[in-house]
Structure formats: C-alpha cells, structure tokens
XYZ file of C-alpha atoms in Angstrom:
692
model
C 17.073 33.811 16.959
C 18.426 30.348 17.643
C 17.067 27.357 15.764
C 14.999 25.027 17.885
C 14.332 21.317 17.787
C 11.468 20.839 15.293
C 8.217 19.544 16.719
C 6.991 16.025 16.018
C 4.221 17.480 13.856
C 6.719 19.293 11.623
C 8.829 16.153 11.329
C 5.900 13.917 10.396
C 4.045 16.267 8.005
C 6.252 15.800 4.903
C 6.321 12.026 5.368
C 2.543 12.025 5.688
C 2.202 14.045 2.480
C 4.497 11.616 0.644
C 2.500 8.691 2.050
C -0.823 10.083 0.817
C 0.659 10.592 -2.654
C 1.935 7.016 -2.769
C -1.308 5.508 -1.494
C -3.377 7.412 -4.058
C -1.016 6.651 -6.941
C -1.213 2.917 -6.248
C -4.869 3.030 -5.177
C -5.793 -0.369 -6.710
C -3.126 -1.935 -4.497
C -3.291 0.236 -1.377
C -7.104 0.076 -1.157
C -7.085 -3.669 -1.926
C -9.197 -3.212 -5.066
C -7.185 -5.427 -7.424
C -4.464 -8.014 -6.997
C -0.851 -7.568 -8.018
C 0.224 -9.730 -10.937
C 2.971 -11.601 -12.766
C 6.237 -12.435 -10.983
C 5.315 -10.936 -7.618
C 2.422 -13.418 -7.471
C 4.194 -16.320 -9.181
C 7.490 -16.033 -7.262
C 7.589 -13.609 -4.343
C 4.229 -14.463 -2.827
C 4.660 -18.278 -2.631
C 8.115 -17.944 -1.104
C 7.105 -15.335 1.475
C 4.041 -17.407 2.352
C 6.201 -20.523 2.786
C 8.677 -18.715 5.061
C 5.820 -17.411 7.190
C 4.227 -20.856 7.417
C 7.520 -22.317 8.608
C 7.963 -19.689 11.308
C 4.386 -20.018 12.555
C 4.706 -23.813 12.669
C 8.031 -23.928 14.500
C 10.202 -24.682 11.469
C 13.423 -22.940 10.460
C 12.652 -21.649 6.926
C 15.909 -22.546 5.226
C 14.856 -25.459 3.038
C 12.069 -24.871 0.511
C 10.828 -28.435 -0.033
C 8.081 -27.746 -2.586
C 10.122 -25.560 -4.932
C 11.670 -27.520 -7.815
C 12.021 -30.618 -5.570
C 13.815 -28.636 -2.897
C 15.917 -25.485 -2.711
C 17.963 -23.840 0.117
C 16.923 -20.368 1.294
C 20.352 -19.225 2.437
C 21.512 -16.554 0.012
C 20.777 -13.095 -1.313
C 20.161 -14.485 -4.797
C 16.568 -13.287 -4.715
C 15.326 -15.110 -1.592
C 16.784 -16.076 1.757
C 16.370 -15.980 5.516
C 19.003 -13.285 5.997
C 16.627 -10.465 5.009
C 15.432 -8.813 8.219
C 12.459 -7.024 6.594
C 11.310 -10.267 4.963
C 11.593 -12.190 8.215
C 9.807 -9.389 10.052
C 6.782 -9.449 7.728
C 6.732 -13.257 7.778
C 6.968 -13.417 11.581
C 4.529 -10.695 12.558
C 1.804 -11.826 10.166
C 0.351 -15.061 8.918
C 1.474 -14.127 5.429
C -1.275 -14.045 2.793
C -2.145 -12.073 -0.329
C -3.336 -9.106 1.746
C -0.024 -8.903 3.621
C 1.805 -9.038 0.300
C -0.040 -5.891 -0.799
C 0.701 -4.181 2.518
C 4.380 -5.103 2.226
C 4.512 -3.847 -1.346
C 3.005 -0.492 -0.365
C 5.336 -0.194 2.616
C 8.387 -0.439 0.375
C 6.915 1.968 -2.188
C 6.361 4.525 0.570
C 9.773 3.765 2.084
C 11.336 4.752 -1.241
C 9.707 8.171 -0.926
C 10.506 8.534 2.765
C 14.147 7.550 2.356
C 14.697 9.865 -0.612
C 13.099 12.770 1.270
C 15.329 12.044 4.271
C 18.411 12.091 2.034
C 17.439 15.262 0.201
C 16.189 17.310 3.142
C 18.987 16.382 5.516
C 21.949 16.736 3.162
C 21.014 18.471 -0.086
C 17.889 20.678 -0.104
C 16.780 23.182 2.511
C 13.309 23.881 1.162
C 10.797 21.334 2.424
C 8.496 21.547 -0.593
C 11.273 21.003 -3.126
C 12.555 17.993 -1.178
C 9.044 16.531 -0.961
C 8.358 16.946 -4.680
C 11.694 15.433 -5.695
C 11.099 12.520 -3.309
C 7.672 11.922 -4.850
C 9.218 12.115 -8.335
C 11.505 9.290 -7.215
C 8.807 7.242 -5.491
C 6.368 7.499 -8.412
C 8.893 7.363 -11.232
C 8.480 5.147 -14.255
C 10.996 2.734 -12.779
C 8.751 2.153 -9.768
C 5.483 1.583 -11.601
C 7.224 -0.449 -14.291
C 8.892 -2.656 -11.670
C 5.851 -3.494 -9.573
C 5.982 -7.199 -10.431
C 9.476 -7.439 -8.934
C 9.344 -6.671 -5.233
C 13.127 -6.888 -4.987
C 13.441 -3.992 -7.455
C 11.117 -1.900 -5.283
C 13.127 -2.723 -2.154
C 16.288 -1.613 -3.967
C 14.706 1.777 -4.633
C 13.755 1.907 -0.946
C 17.149 1.167 0.567
C 19.610 2.871 -1.809
C 18.812 6.416 -0.546
C 19.182 5.167 3.043
C 22.606 3.716 2.245
C 23.656 7.023 0.666
C 22.345 8.927 3.718
C 24.251 6.652 6.087
C 27.461 7.140 4.124
C 27.085 10.924 4.083
C 26.419 10.942 7.818
C 29.601 8.968 8.351
C 31.613 11.340 6.144
C 30.254 14.454 7.847
C 30.452 13.024 11.378
C 32.985 10.188 11.585
C 32.290 7.986 14.615
C 31.908 4.352 15.599
C 28.135 4.777 15.906
C 27.824 6.118 12.356
C 30.212 3.473 11.002
C 28.062 0.775 12.614
C 24.892 2.412 11.297
C 26.233 2.294 7.757
C 27.082 -1.385 8.188
C 23.570 -2.244 9.397
C 21.809 -0.263 6.673
C 24.032 -1.765 3.983
C 23.408 -5.250 5.408
C 19.641 -4.710 5.198
C 19.975 -3.659 1.567
C 22.443 -6.456 0.775
C 20.034 -9.142 1.959
C 16.768 -7.618 0.712
C 17.231 -6.663 -2.937
C 17.964 -8.247 -6.294
C 21.681 -9.054 -6.180
C 22.504 -6.907 -9.227
C 21.624 -3.766 -7.277
C 24.143 -4.716 -4.581
C 26.882 -5.084 -7.161
C 26.102 -1.776 -8.895
C 25.614 0.149 -5.647
C 28.854 -1.128 -4.121
C 30.912 -0.003 -7.117
C 29.142 3.373 -7.080
C 29.897 3.899 -3.384
C 33.557 2.995 -3.890
C 33.928 5.449 -6.778
C 32.082 8.142 -4.815
C 34.475 7.746 -1.868
C 37.507 8.091 -4.138
C 36.097 11.312 -5.611
C 35.096 12.572 -2.149
C 38.609 12.252 -0.718
C 40.152 13.660 -3.885
C 37.881 16.732 -3.960
C 37.538 17.330 -0.208
C 38.940 20.602 1.145
C 39.393 19.150 4.630
C 42.794 19.054 6.284
C 44.948 15.942 6.077
C 44.239 15.221 9.724
C 40.462 15.254 9.225
C 40.797 13.194 6.055
C 42.857 10.618 7.939
C 40.287 10.406 10.748
C 37.467 10.049 8.221
C 39.405 7.429 6.283
C 39.911 5.363 9.443
C 36.187 5.340 10.158
C 35.446 4.461 6.529
C 37.747 1.455 6.909
C 35.997 0.594 10.182
C 32.609 0.853 8.450
C 33.909 -1.417 5.692
C 35.091 -4.010 8.223
C 31.786 -3.910 10.138
C 29.839 -4.159 6.893
C 31.928 -7.123 5.747
C 31.386 -8.888 9.085
C 27.626 -8.371 8.932
C 27.356 -9.463 5.310
C 29.876 -12.313 5.463
C 27.505 -15.158 6.466
C 25.026 -14.346 3.705
C 27.832 -13.818 1.192
C 29.507 -17.093 2.169
C 26.343 -19.149 1.766
C 25.514 -17.313 -1.458
C 28.867 -18.242 -2.990
C 28.334 -21.810 -1.834
C 24.964 -21.913 -3.583
C 26.392 -20.527 -6.834
C 28.143 -23.842 -7.433
C 24.845 -25.722 -7.373
C 22.483 -23.614 -9.505
C 21.990 -23.047 -13.210
C 22.756 -19.333 -12.912
C 26.000 -19.935 -11.029
C 28.034 -19.237 -14.165
C 28.494 -16.069 -16.181
C 25.598 -15.413 -18.569
C 27.348 -12.780 -20.688
C 28.259 -15.366 -23.331
C 24.578 -15.642 -24.269
C 24.398 -12.191 -25.823
C 20.691 -12.136 -26.668
C 19.666 -13.251 -23.180
C 22.272 -11.115 -21.412
C 21.216 -7.912 -23.187
C 17.483 -8.549 -23.025
C 15.212 -6.138 -21.154
C 17.090 -2.976 -22.070
C 15.864 0.603 -22.398
C 15.510 1.538 -26.050
C 16.569 5.168 -26.739
C 13.291 5.808 -28.576
C 11.442 4.939 -25.383
C 12.759 8.122 -23.747
C 9.740 9.846 -25.280
C 7.788 8.476 -22.298
C 9.659 10.962 -20.119
C 7.145 13.333 -21.685
C 4.275 10.901 -22.276
C 4.433 8.178 -19.605
C 1.369 6.198 -20.715
C 2.996 5.546 -24.103
C 5.370 3.030 -22.473
C 2.573 0.511 -21.942
C 2.249 -0.152 -25.684
C 5.803 0.448 -26.874
C 7.281 -2.504 -28.721
C 10.952 -3.175 -29.329
C 12.681 -6.485 -29.922
C 14.124 -8.314 -26.916
C 12.648 -5.985 -24.304
C 9.273 -5.073 -22.787
C 7.229 -2.124 -21.560
C 8.087 -2.667 -17.903
C 11.697 -1.816 -18.769
C 10.887 1.255 -20.839
C 9.042 3.572 -18.464
C 11.454 6.293 -17.315
C 9.035 9.063 -16.363
C 10.280 11.363 -13.609
C 7.445 13.901 -13.400
C 6.767 17.343 -14.831
C 8.606 18.924 -11.913
C 11.864 17.297 -13.044
C 11.203 18.217 -16.690
C 10.611 21.850 -15.772
C 13.762 22.050 -13.677
C 16.195 20.358 -16.044
C 16.786 23.199 -18.571
C 17.319 25.860 -15.932
C 19.529 23.702 -13.696
C 21.682 22.554 -16.604
C 22.088 26.185 -17.657
C 22.957 27.142 -14.070
C 25.460 24.297 -13.647
C 27.292 25.220 -16.841
C 27.196 28.964 -16.215
C 28.393 28.744 -12.603
C 30.736 25.797 -13.292
C 29.272 23.705 -10.485
C 31.652 20.777 -10.559
C 29.692 18.539 -8.190
C 26.470 19.099 -10.095
C 28.080 18.583 -13.511
C 29.695 15.385 -12.262
C 26.321 14.125 -11.066
C 24.701 15.060 -14.390
C 27.468 13.223 -16.245
C 26.863 10.217 -13.980
C 23.151 10.297 -14.806
C 23.893 10.357 -18.541
C 26.376 7.498 -18.123
C 23.782 5.350 -16.343
C 21.286 6.175 -19.073
C 23.716 5.012 -21.758
C 24.392 1.797 -19.822
C 20.649 1.106 -19.621
C 20.556 1.007 -23.463
C 22.261 -2.403 -23.290
C 24.204 -3.484 -26.362
C 23.073 -0.405 -28.309
C 26.095 1.264 -26.717
C 29.358 -0.580 -25.865
C 29.394 0.538 -22.227
C 27.275 -2.214 -20.673
C 29.331 -5.013 -22.202
C 32.569 -3.217 -21.287
C 31.547 -3.321 -17.615
C 31.856 -7.102 -17.675
C 35.561 -6.725 -16.911
C 34.454 -5.814 -13.366
C 33.718 -8.821 -11.115
C 30.007 -9.547 -10.862
C 28.726 -7.589 -13.855
C 28.619 -10.575 -16.216
C 26.237 -12.479 -13.938
C 23.101 -10.366 -14.320
C 21.062 -9.139 -17.245
C 18.290 -6.521 -17.612
C 20.379 -3.431 -18.510
C 17.269 -1.295 -17.973
C 17.640 -1.626 -14.192
C 20.292 1.081 -14.525
C 17.322 3.439 -15.002
C 17.034 3.520 -11.225
C 20.553 4.939 -10.949
C 19.897 7.343 -13.818
C 16.805 8.708 -12.047
C 18.550 8.819 -8.662
C 21.525 10.721 -10.102
C 19.199 13.091 -11.930
C 17.274 13.932 -8.761
C 20.470 14.439 -6.757
C 21.779 16.694 -9.552
C 18.670 18.860 -9.242
C 18.919 18.875 -5.457
C 22.528 20.084 -5.519
C 21.602 23.098 -7.634
C 18.422 23.842 -5.655
C 20.133 23.629 -2.279
C 19.517 27.249 -1.297
C 16.426 27.838 -3.420
C 12.871 28.225 -2.202
C 9.915 26.760 -4.020
C 8.388 30.216 -4.482
C 11.544 31.450 -6.254
C 11.192 28.793 -8.944
C 7.841 30.174 -10.043
C 8.422 33.907 -9.672
C 8.450 34.297 -13.425
C 9.187 38.027 -13.511
C 11.974 38.162 -10.947
C 14.741 35.597 -11.433
C 16.426 34.268 -14.550
C 15.935 30.714 -13.327
C 12.170 31.237 -12.963
C 11.995 32.816 -16.439
C 13.579 29.697 -17.946
C 11.048 27.531 -16.092
C 8.256 29.723 -17.444
C 9.622 29.361 -20.967
C 9.958 25.572 -20.463
C 6.283 25.354 -19.472
C 5.246 26.996 -22.740
C 7.586 24.753 -24.747
C 6.028 21.669 -23.149
C 2.518 23.003 -23.714
C 3.358 23.502 -27.377
C 4.766 19.968 -27.654
C 1.678 18.441 -26.058
C -0.692 20.450 -28.280
C 1.175 19.356 -31.416
C 1.246 15.746 -30.195
C -2.485 15.873 -29.528
C -3.243 17.287 -32.976
C -1.001 14.748 -34.756
C -2.726 11.839 -32.991
C -6.243 13.315 -32.951
C -7.491 10.729 -35.484
C -7.237 8.046 -32.782
C -9.759 9.713 -30.470
C -12.896 8.066 -31.857
C -11.585 4.532 -31.500
C -10.351 4.761 -27.905
C -11.994 1.798 -26.088
C -13.566 3.687 -23.181
C -16.546 1.314 -22.822
C -14.806 -0.886 -20.241
C -11.521 -1.002 -18.385
C -10.798 -4.512 -19.698
C -11.170 -3.413 -23.318
C -9.205 -0.255 -22.603
C -6.245 -2.281 -21.323
C -6.490 -4.972 -23.987
C -7.308 -3.008 -27.133
C -5.714 0.411 -26.684
C -3.157 1.205 -29.381
C 0.192 2.950 -29.159
C -1.200 6.026 -30.923
C -4.075 6.180 -28.463
C -1.729 6.056 -25.468
C 0.153 9.033 -26.902
C -3.114 10.899 -27.465
C -4.382 10.273 -23.923
C -1.035 11.062 -22.345
C -0.715 14.346 -24.248
C -4.208 15.423 -23.106
C -3.399 14.634 -19.464
C -0.043 16.424 -19.560
C -1.530 19.436 -21.347
C -4.350 19.842 -18.814
C -1.966 19.511 -15.860
C 0.425 22.117 -17.284
C -2.357 24.589 -18.048
C -3.727 24.270 -14.508
C -0.207 24.629 -13.123
C 0.364 27.774 -15.177
C -2.912 29.239 -13.936
C -2.146 28.553 -10.270
C 1.370 29.994 -10.578
C 0.093 33.113 -12.331
C -2.341 33.662 -9.460
C 0.450 32.999 -6.915
C -1.300 29.992 -5.387
C 1.915 28.114 -4.881
C 0.455 25.687 -2.367
C -1.935 24.495 -5.057
C 0.948 24.423 -7.570
C 2.712 21.917 -5.330
C -0.446 19.795 -5.273
C -0.741 19.991 -9.089
C 2.847 18.784 -9.546
C 2.122 15.950 -7.124
C -1.162 15.135 -8.893
C 0.784 14.785 -12.160
C 2.766 11.885 -10.714
C -0.265 10.347 -9.001
C -2.385 10.410 -12.157
C 0.327 9.093 -14.460
C 1.191 6.290 -12.050
C -2.467 5.432 -11.545
C -3.247 5.085 -15.250
C -0.213 2.823 -15.728
C -1.057 0.428 -12.877
C -3.634 -1.642 -14.845
C -0.930 -2.369 -17.438
C 2.090 -2.920 -15.197
C 0.895 -3.571 -11.661
C -2.520 -5.140 -11.136
C -4.630 -7.783 -12.806
C -8.379 -7.907 -13.399
C -8.731 -10.265 -10.422
C -9.826 -9.070 -7.015
C -7.614 -9.866 -4.055
C -10.274 -12.162 -2.617
C -10.327 -14.175 -5.868
C -6.566 -14.674 -5.766
C -6.789 -15.538 -2.080
C -9.296 -18.288 -2.903
C -7.147 -19.668 -5.730
C -4.085 -19.859 -3.478
C -5.932 -21.564 -0.655
C -3.447 -22.540 2.038
C -3.543 -25.810 3.967
C -2.625 -25.313 7.647
C 0.609 -26.816 8.924
C 2.622 -29.404 7.006
C 0.358 -32.389 6.351
C 1.613 -35.795 5.240
C 1.373 -36.200 1.486
C -0.502 -39.262 0.259
C -0.441 -38.496 -3.472
C 2.347 -39.510 -5.811
C 4.612 -36.712 -7.003
C 3.280 -36.717 -10.561
C -0.307 -36.597 -9.266
C 0.159 -33.303 -7.440
C -0.865 -30.309 -9.532
C 1.634 -27.471 -9.535
C -0.458 -25.165 -11.722
C -4.103 -24.267 -12.174
C -5.770 -22.897 -15.302
C -8.970 -20.973 -14.622
C -12.005 -20.287 -16.790
C -10.259 -17.256 -18.306
C -7.436 -19.572 -19.433
C -4.979 -17.871 -17.102
C -2.395 -20.125 -15.462
C -1.598 -19.865 -11.766
C 1.727 -21.329 -10.694
C 2.999 -23.030 -7.552
C -0.332 -24.149 -6.111
C 1.482 -27.095 -4.517
C 3.376 -24.663 -2.270
C 0.099 -23.658 -0.665
C -1.116 -27.250 -0.369
C 2.332 -28.124 1.119
C 2.826 -30.977 -1.349
C 5.894 -31.866 -3.381
C 5.187 -32.097 -7.108
C 7.268 -33.263 -10.039
C 5.032 -31.409 -12.489
C 6.477 -28.362 -14.175
C 5.595 -24.947 -12.803
C 7.117 -21.503 -13.140
C 10.270 -22.432 -11.246
C 12.560 -19.655 -12.418
C 16.313 -19.990 -13.021
C 17.397 -20.228 -9.382
C 16.839 -23.962 -8.946
C 19.378 -26.668 -8.226
C 21.134 -28.341 -11.129
C 20.496 -31.731 -12.617
C 17.524 -33.015 -10.604
C 15.243 -33.232 -13.614
C 18.120 -34.569 -15.742
C 18.798 -37.691 -13.653
C 18.696 -40.403 -14.723
C 19.431 -39.778 -18.399
C 16.688 -42.230 -19.396
C 13.388 -40.296 -19.395
C 11.389 -43.468 -18.723
C 13.380 -43.981 -15.529
C 12.658 -40.389 -14.512
C 8.943 -40.902 -15.068
C 9.077 -44.076 -13.018
C 10.764 -42.272 -10.128
C 8.224 -39.448 -10.185
C 5.369 -41.967 -10.183
C 6.157 -42.597 -6.525
C 5.419 -41.037 -3.173
C 7.808 -38.886 -1.136
C 9.680 -41.912 0.231
C 9.732 -45.291 -1.533
C 11.694 -48.492 -1.881
C 13.574 -48.952 -5.122
C 12.311 -52.555 -5.363
C 8.678 -52.897 -4.290
C 8.992 -56.676 -3.933
C 11.180 -56.227 -0.850
C 8.615 -54.014 0.877
C 6.217 -55.341 3.504
C 4.940 -51.908 4.586
C 5.852 -48.205 4.614
C 4.131 -45.347 6.417
C 5.112 -41.708 6.064
C 5.027 -40.250 9.591
C 6.417 -36.720 9.176
C 6.701 -34.509 6.108
C 8.115 -31.183 7.134
C 10.411 -29.035 4.997
C 13.501 -30.116 6.929
C 12.385 -33.498 8.283
C 10.983 -36.558 6.525
C 10.268 -39.643 8.656
C 8.865 -43.014 7.623
C 8.371 -46.387 9.304
C 9.342 -49.316 7.082
C 9.189 -53.096 7.193
C 11.362 -54.949 4.695
C 11.430 -58.607 3.760
C 14.910 -58.083 2.281
C 17.535 -55.277 2.374
C 16.658 -52.491 -0.057
C 17.483 -49.010 -1.223
C 15.129 -46.256 -0.060
C 14.786 -42.911 -1.852
C 13.501 -39.570 -0.507
C 12.353 -37.300 -3.292
C 14.221 -34.120 -2.482
C 17.275 -32.537 -4.075
C 20.444 -33.376 -2.239
C 22.276 -30.350 -0.868
C 24.994 -30.131 1.826
C 23.110 -30.307 5.100
C 20.917 -33.299 4.338
C 21.609 -36.320 6.573
C 19.886 -39.674 7.036
C 19.323 -42.024 9.984
C 17.963 -45.522 10.361
C 16.751 -46.341 13.875
C 18.678 -43.283 15.122
C 21.910 -44.526 13.572
C 23.407 -42.283 10.914
C 23.674 -43.794 7.442
C 25.471 -42.491 4.381
C 23.827 -41.584 1.102
C 24.393 -43.867 -1.863
C 25.855 -42.117 -4.902
C 23.756 -43.183 -7.874
C 22.256 -41.845 -11.056
C 18.814 -41.274 -9.587
C 16.803 -38.250 -8.559
C 16.429 -37.800 -4.830
C 18.510 -39.080 -1.914
C 19.177 -42.822 -1.663
C 20.139 -44.847 1.412
C 20.599 -48.580 2.011
C 18.167 -50.046 4.576
C 18.540 -53.531 6.174
C 15.876 -56.196 6.468
C 13.208 -55.801 9.160
C 11.250 -53.009 10.840
C 12.707 -49.580 11.447
C 12.396 -45.796 11.289
C 14.007 -43.773 8.511
C 14.765 -40.093 9.085
C 15.959 -37.565 6.521
C 16.895 -34.245 8.132
C 18.221 -30.984 6.746
C 20.452 -29.305 9.312
C 22.531 -26.179 8.715
C 22.970 -24.699 12.171
C 25.512 -22.213 10.872
C 22.936 -20.751 8.506
C 20.101 -20.165 10.923
C 22.259 -19.235 13.946
C 24.149 -16.588 11.946
C 20.869 -15.317 10.481
C 19.286 -15.158 13.944
C 22.273 -13.265 15.376
C 22.225 -10.766 12.508
C 18.479 -10.201 12.900
C 18.938 -9.560 16.624
C 21.716 -7.052 15.888
C 19.536 -5.308 13.297
C 16.466 -5.268 15.545
C 18.548 -3.980 18.435
C 19.980 -1.174 16.338
C 16.563 -0.178 14.955
C 15.034 -0.291 18.450
C 17.710 2.021 19.842
C 17.312 4.425 16.902
C 13.566 4.510 17.493
C 13.991 4.943 21.244
C 16.341 7.904 20.913
C 14.143 9.483 18.253
C 11.053 9.231 20.470
C 12.935 10.543 23.504
C 14.321 13.427 21.489
C 11.006 14.470 19.937
C 8.375 13.541 22.518
C 10.004 13.670 25.918
C 12.369 16.557 25.462
C 11.232 20.159 25.328
C 12.361 22.203 22.324
C 15.826 23.578 22.915
C 18.513 25.333 20.933
C 20.217 22.977 18.483
C-alpha cells in the first residue's frame, strides 16, 4: 500500500498535545494567574511596551529616549528593531503585561513544536517518542530556570528550526531551501541573546565539516550540496548584514563593547556546579541549591524521567553496535556539559581563543546545548523503535534494561526519601508564600523524591497492565508537575497580573514633560518593600534617577562632567534648557517624541542650549530650519549655540538606513512565512490525499 498525504487532523494532533502539556506546566502564566518576575518584567517588558507604543503612535522605534538618557535600538545585543517576531507582537497588539505573558507562552510552545518537527521529520519515526522527547526539551530545567530571560526562551525555540532548515538543505539542495535556511537563521540571529548566535554558528560550522567528511554521497552530489551551502551562507550573510553592521557600530559606544574575560569572577559567574546535576533526578532541589558565584536559575538541568529511563539502554546500544553518529552526539553532549561548569574545567576559558566567546558570560547557558545534544542522541538510537517496544519488558533486551532502570530509580528515590524523612514535619504547607520563602534544601529533596517515586510507581503499574497510552500521559505528567512546582521559585511572583498592570500604568502617546529630570521617579517601592524599575518608561518621561538600567547603556553620560556638582546641576533641569538662565526670555517645549524634540525659545543674548539625551550618530539639530552643529563640551546631553531672538529649536534622530533595512528584512520574512503558510494550507486542506 502506498503512503498517503497525512490528514490535517493527524498533522495537528501531536502539536496540540505538546501545547496542552506546555500550557498546563506553566499554568500560572498561561492562565494569567500570576505575573512573571525579575528581568523579564524589569527589562523585556518595558522595552517591548516602548516599541509597541512607538509603532501605534507613528514613531519609528529605533531610539529609546527614556532608557539611561537614550539608547539606540538597532542591534541584536538583546533588543532591536530587526527582530521580526518582536515587531510582530508589538505591531499587532497594544503591548501590555497580558501580551507579554502570551508572547512568553508562544515561545515556550514554539520550543516544543520546533523540536517535535525536527525529531519527527528527520530522526524518529514513532510519533509518541518524538512527542515525549519534544516535551522533555520544552519543559526541561533550562526552560523553567530561564523564564526571566525571554531571549533565552526564544533561543530554545529557534535552534531546532535552524537545525531542521540545515538538514532540509543537506537532504534536498535547492535555492528554495537555501533561502529558507537564511530566513530562519536571520529570525534567530535577531531574536535571541547574542551568545546563542555565537555558539550556534560555531556548532553549525563544525557539523557541516563532519557531515561532508562522513557522508557516503558521491563527489558530484557533495559538490552540488556544497554549492548550495555556500549559497545559503551568502543569503544568510546578506540578510543578517544590516543588523550585524549596526551591532558592531554600537559595540564601540557601550560598556560591554570590550571583552569581559579579563574579569574572571564576573566572566565565570552563573555556571552549572557539578553537584547540581543531582537535580536531573530531583528537579525541585535546584530551587534551594547554593553555590558561590551562581544561582538556582542556572542549576536546573532536569530532562524528564523519559530521558533518564532511556539513557542507560541507549548508551549500551550505541557502544555495542558502534553507532558512530550517536556516540559523537553523546560526546558532544558531555562536552557541552563540561563547558557549562565554567572555570571548574579549563574548557570554557580555552574557548576564548575563538572570536566572540570572550564577550559573554553565564557558562550555564551551555546547558541548552547539552540537553539538545542529549535528546538528539536518544532520537538517533530510537529512529526505528516504537514506543511499545521500549516497555515490552519480557521481549527485548532494550526494554529489559529500561525495566531494570525503573527499579534502580525507585530504589534511589526510596532511599532519598528515608534519608530526608526528618524534614517532613517542618515543611511549610500552610501557605504558598511560606512554602516558597521558608522551604529548606532538605525539604525540596524530600518533596521531589516523593513526587518522582509516585510517578515511577504509577508508570510501572500502567506498563505492567499494557496501558501504554496512559504510560505516555504519565511520562508527560512528570514534566508538567515538576515544571509547575518550580514556577513559583523561578517564573512567577506573588503579584497578580492585574496588580502589575496597575503599577506599570501607561500614559497614552508621548506627552510633553514638565518635570525636571531629577524629579521624575524611575522606580517605585510598594508596601511589600519590593522595587519596580523603569516606571518612567510607562509615563514617557526622561529621568536622571537611577533604575535597573543593565549593562547595555551608552558610555560616559553619567560621568560627564567630572564634577558631580555640575552633573547634579545639569540634571536639575528640564529636557531642553539654556546653559545661562539670565539670557533666557522664554522657552516652551512643543514636542517630546523619542526621535524629535522641539522647543520655541526667545533669547535676550546668544546662548548655548542643551537637550538631555545621549549623543549618538544620527542625532542632528536645527534652528529655524537651518542645520546647526553640536558643540563639543564636557557636559551631558547635546549642546548647540543659539543666536539672540525668537526661534524654533529641533533635535531629530534620523537613521534611515536602520529602519529602511529593517523594514525590507521584515517584508522578506513576512513574505516567506506567508508563502510557506499558503502552500501548507493548499497542500493539506485543498488537495485530496494522494500517493506521496
């Protein structure tokens, strides 16, 4: 019988199952019960909100006027207008805290969808195995531990898609597939934390070298494939060039534009301690683990019971059958694990000889590549296996090893429970707040061992009774439960979304600021003594008061002039002011938009006027529509000389190259995605099933 085109229902079902698992695992977020916390609220949310406000008010969002006295949004160093997904969310919605939660969940689910697509299309034939491995990826410890960094979650979402696009190009070399790889890589390049781009690019290059070295294809086919790989590289470079160019330009103007490897303590902070690998068995234990110079968010490496059960038998199979591809992938996973240990091993520091590696810290981000390699290793060895074979304990050697592994894990969890049983009476179950605040490390181990033990016993029972459909649900429930119990520690705060929405109340449009810069509050401390940063972004006011600005701000603004009293004097002014008040008859601020400041002035004598924004290439000034040059001085802001009399001052930020190139790239990306969607719909909905 010939294979037929699968129905739309069969195509959608696994993605729907993955979606339900993700929504349940992050229920406090997906059901809008509690607000996300930490950096995603302090950094991502204000910036995304600002970009959306610009778009909905007819402004090009490439100058962030309320962030550290002004900052260009033109790079892939965390935030910029080149990210098509970011611009899409900001354009389609009036971005608020609710949209942030929807966007977060979209990228969590996309991680599962993209991994399933990779596994099922290229590595695993059995649908259930591919689904479970995809859920192990989507609900891994890396994902729940990284919830405060949206750009880590987007990296997990796009990396499997980049791998899929590359494999498609290798299997079917063509211009269309070369272009598809370029577009997918461009989306990743502009939408994730820059370190992931650097690591992923090196990994892809090494993979291609190994692919051509190990390939059994003829020289002719290799040559054809190589030509299309070069074409894909050229197309990718063309798509990424504008963002890369403006990123390199920005590097010269920010504090983090230089290598940070010389600061060893800072560079190697946020690593994965080897002792923390115990949370691959007991995931809740990561929330209270304590090691110097790192934190719990970087320690969670859980990959699910399904992965734990498969590892012994697949390692045995790979060694016995001498599966070179699988052993290479396992070696790669171990290598990434060793790199994630930071300076505990010499490997991470040795990588600094490669361009780019000395510019980012957080060695524990290599956990993502460890988990990805581990899942691909399993998929390679399970390529022709069926889910039912894995749990036929009396038939195959592989299933017998899995059965034995289950009993080993049950024994470990029982012993762990008994060793930590003394903590059971003091577990703070009376309230969720006390549970999060007062739970001890020993209690997390106790609770985690109970959960894992119960799940394994239920799994064993369902397998023994040959209810394999339920066994799949139990293995999924393991990941859902363990993610869910970690979310109060890593993901969500005690505040409701509506409370956070009220705190970050947004003023419509871009009103003219009457207050002096040092009078504008940048932070707010509530009755619980929690500090909320960047309130001035939502009120659309420029503030000189310190907030959680992060490292990606322009150099020197707060250092000029060297005399602190002079700095205080400058910040005790409005957005535009005359250096000598005695020369001023009147001044009225007429426009205060991110890229345009206009004021009417009347001077008794010539004077210097200052606009309180960082200078960056692209800022220009006019007086009565005549361009004037900036005065180089040791003052914060941008200074121009203005003659006696009445006139109009304009400060404008114009970088046509930035927004035109970004617009063109977004149109290319949208066009490509539209065509992909159109052909998919035509193939599945408007075409009767036919032989493939």
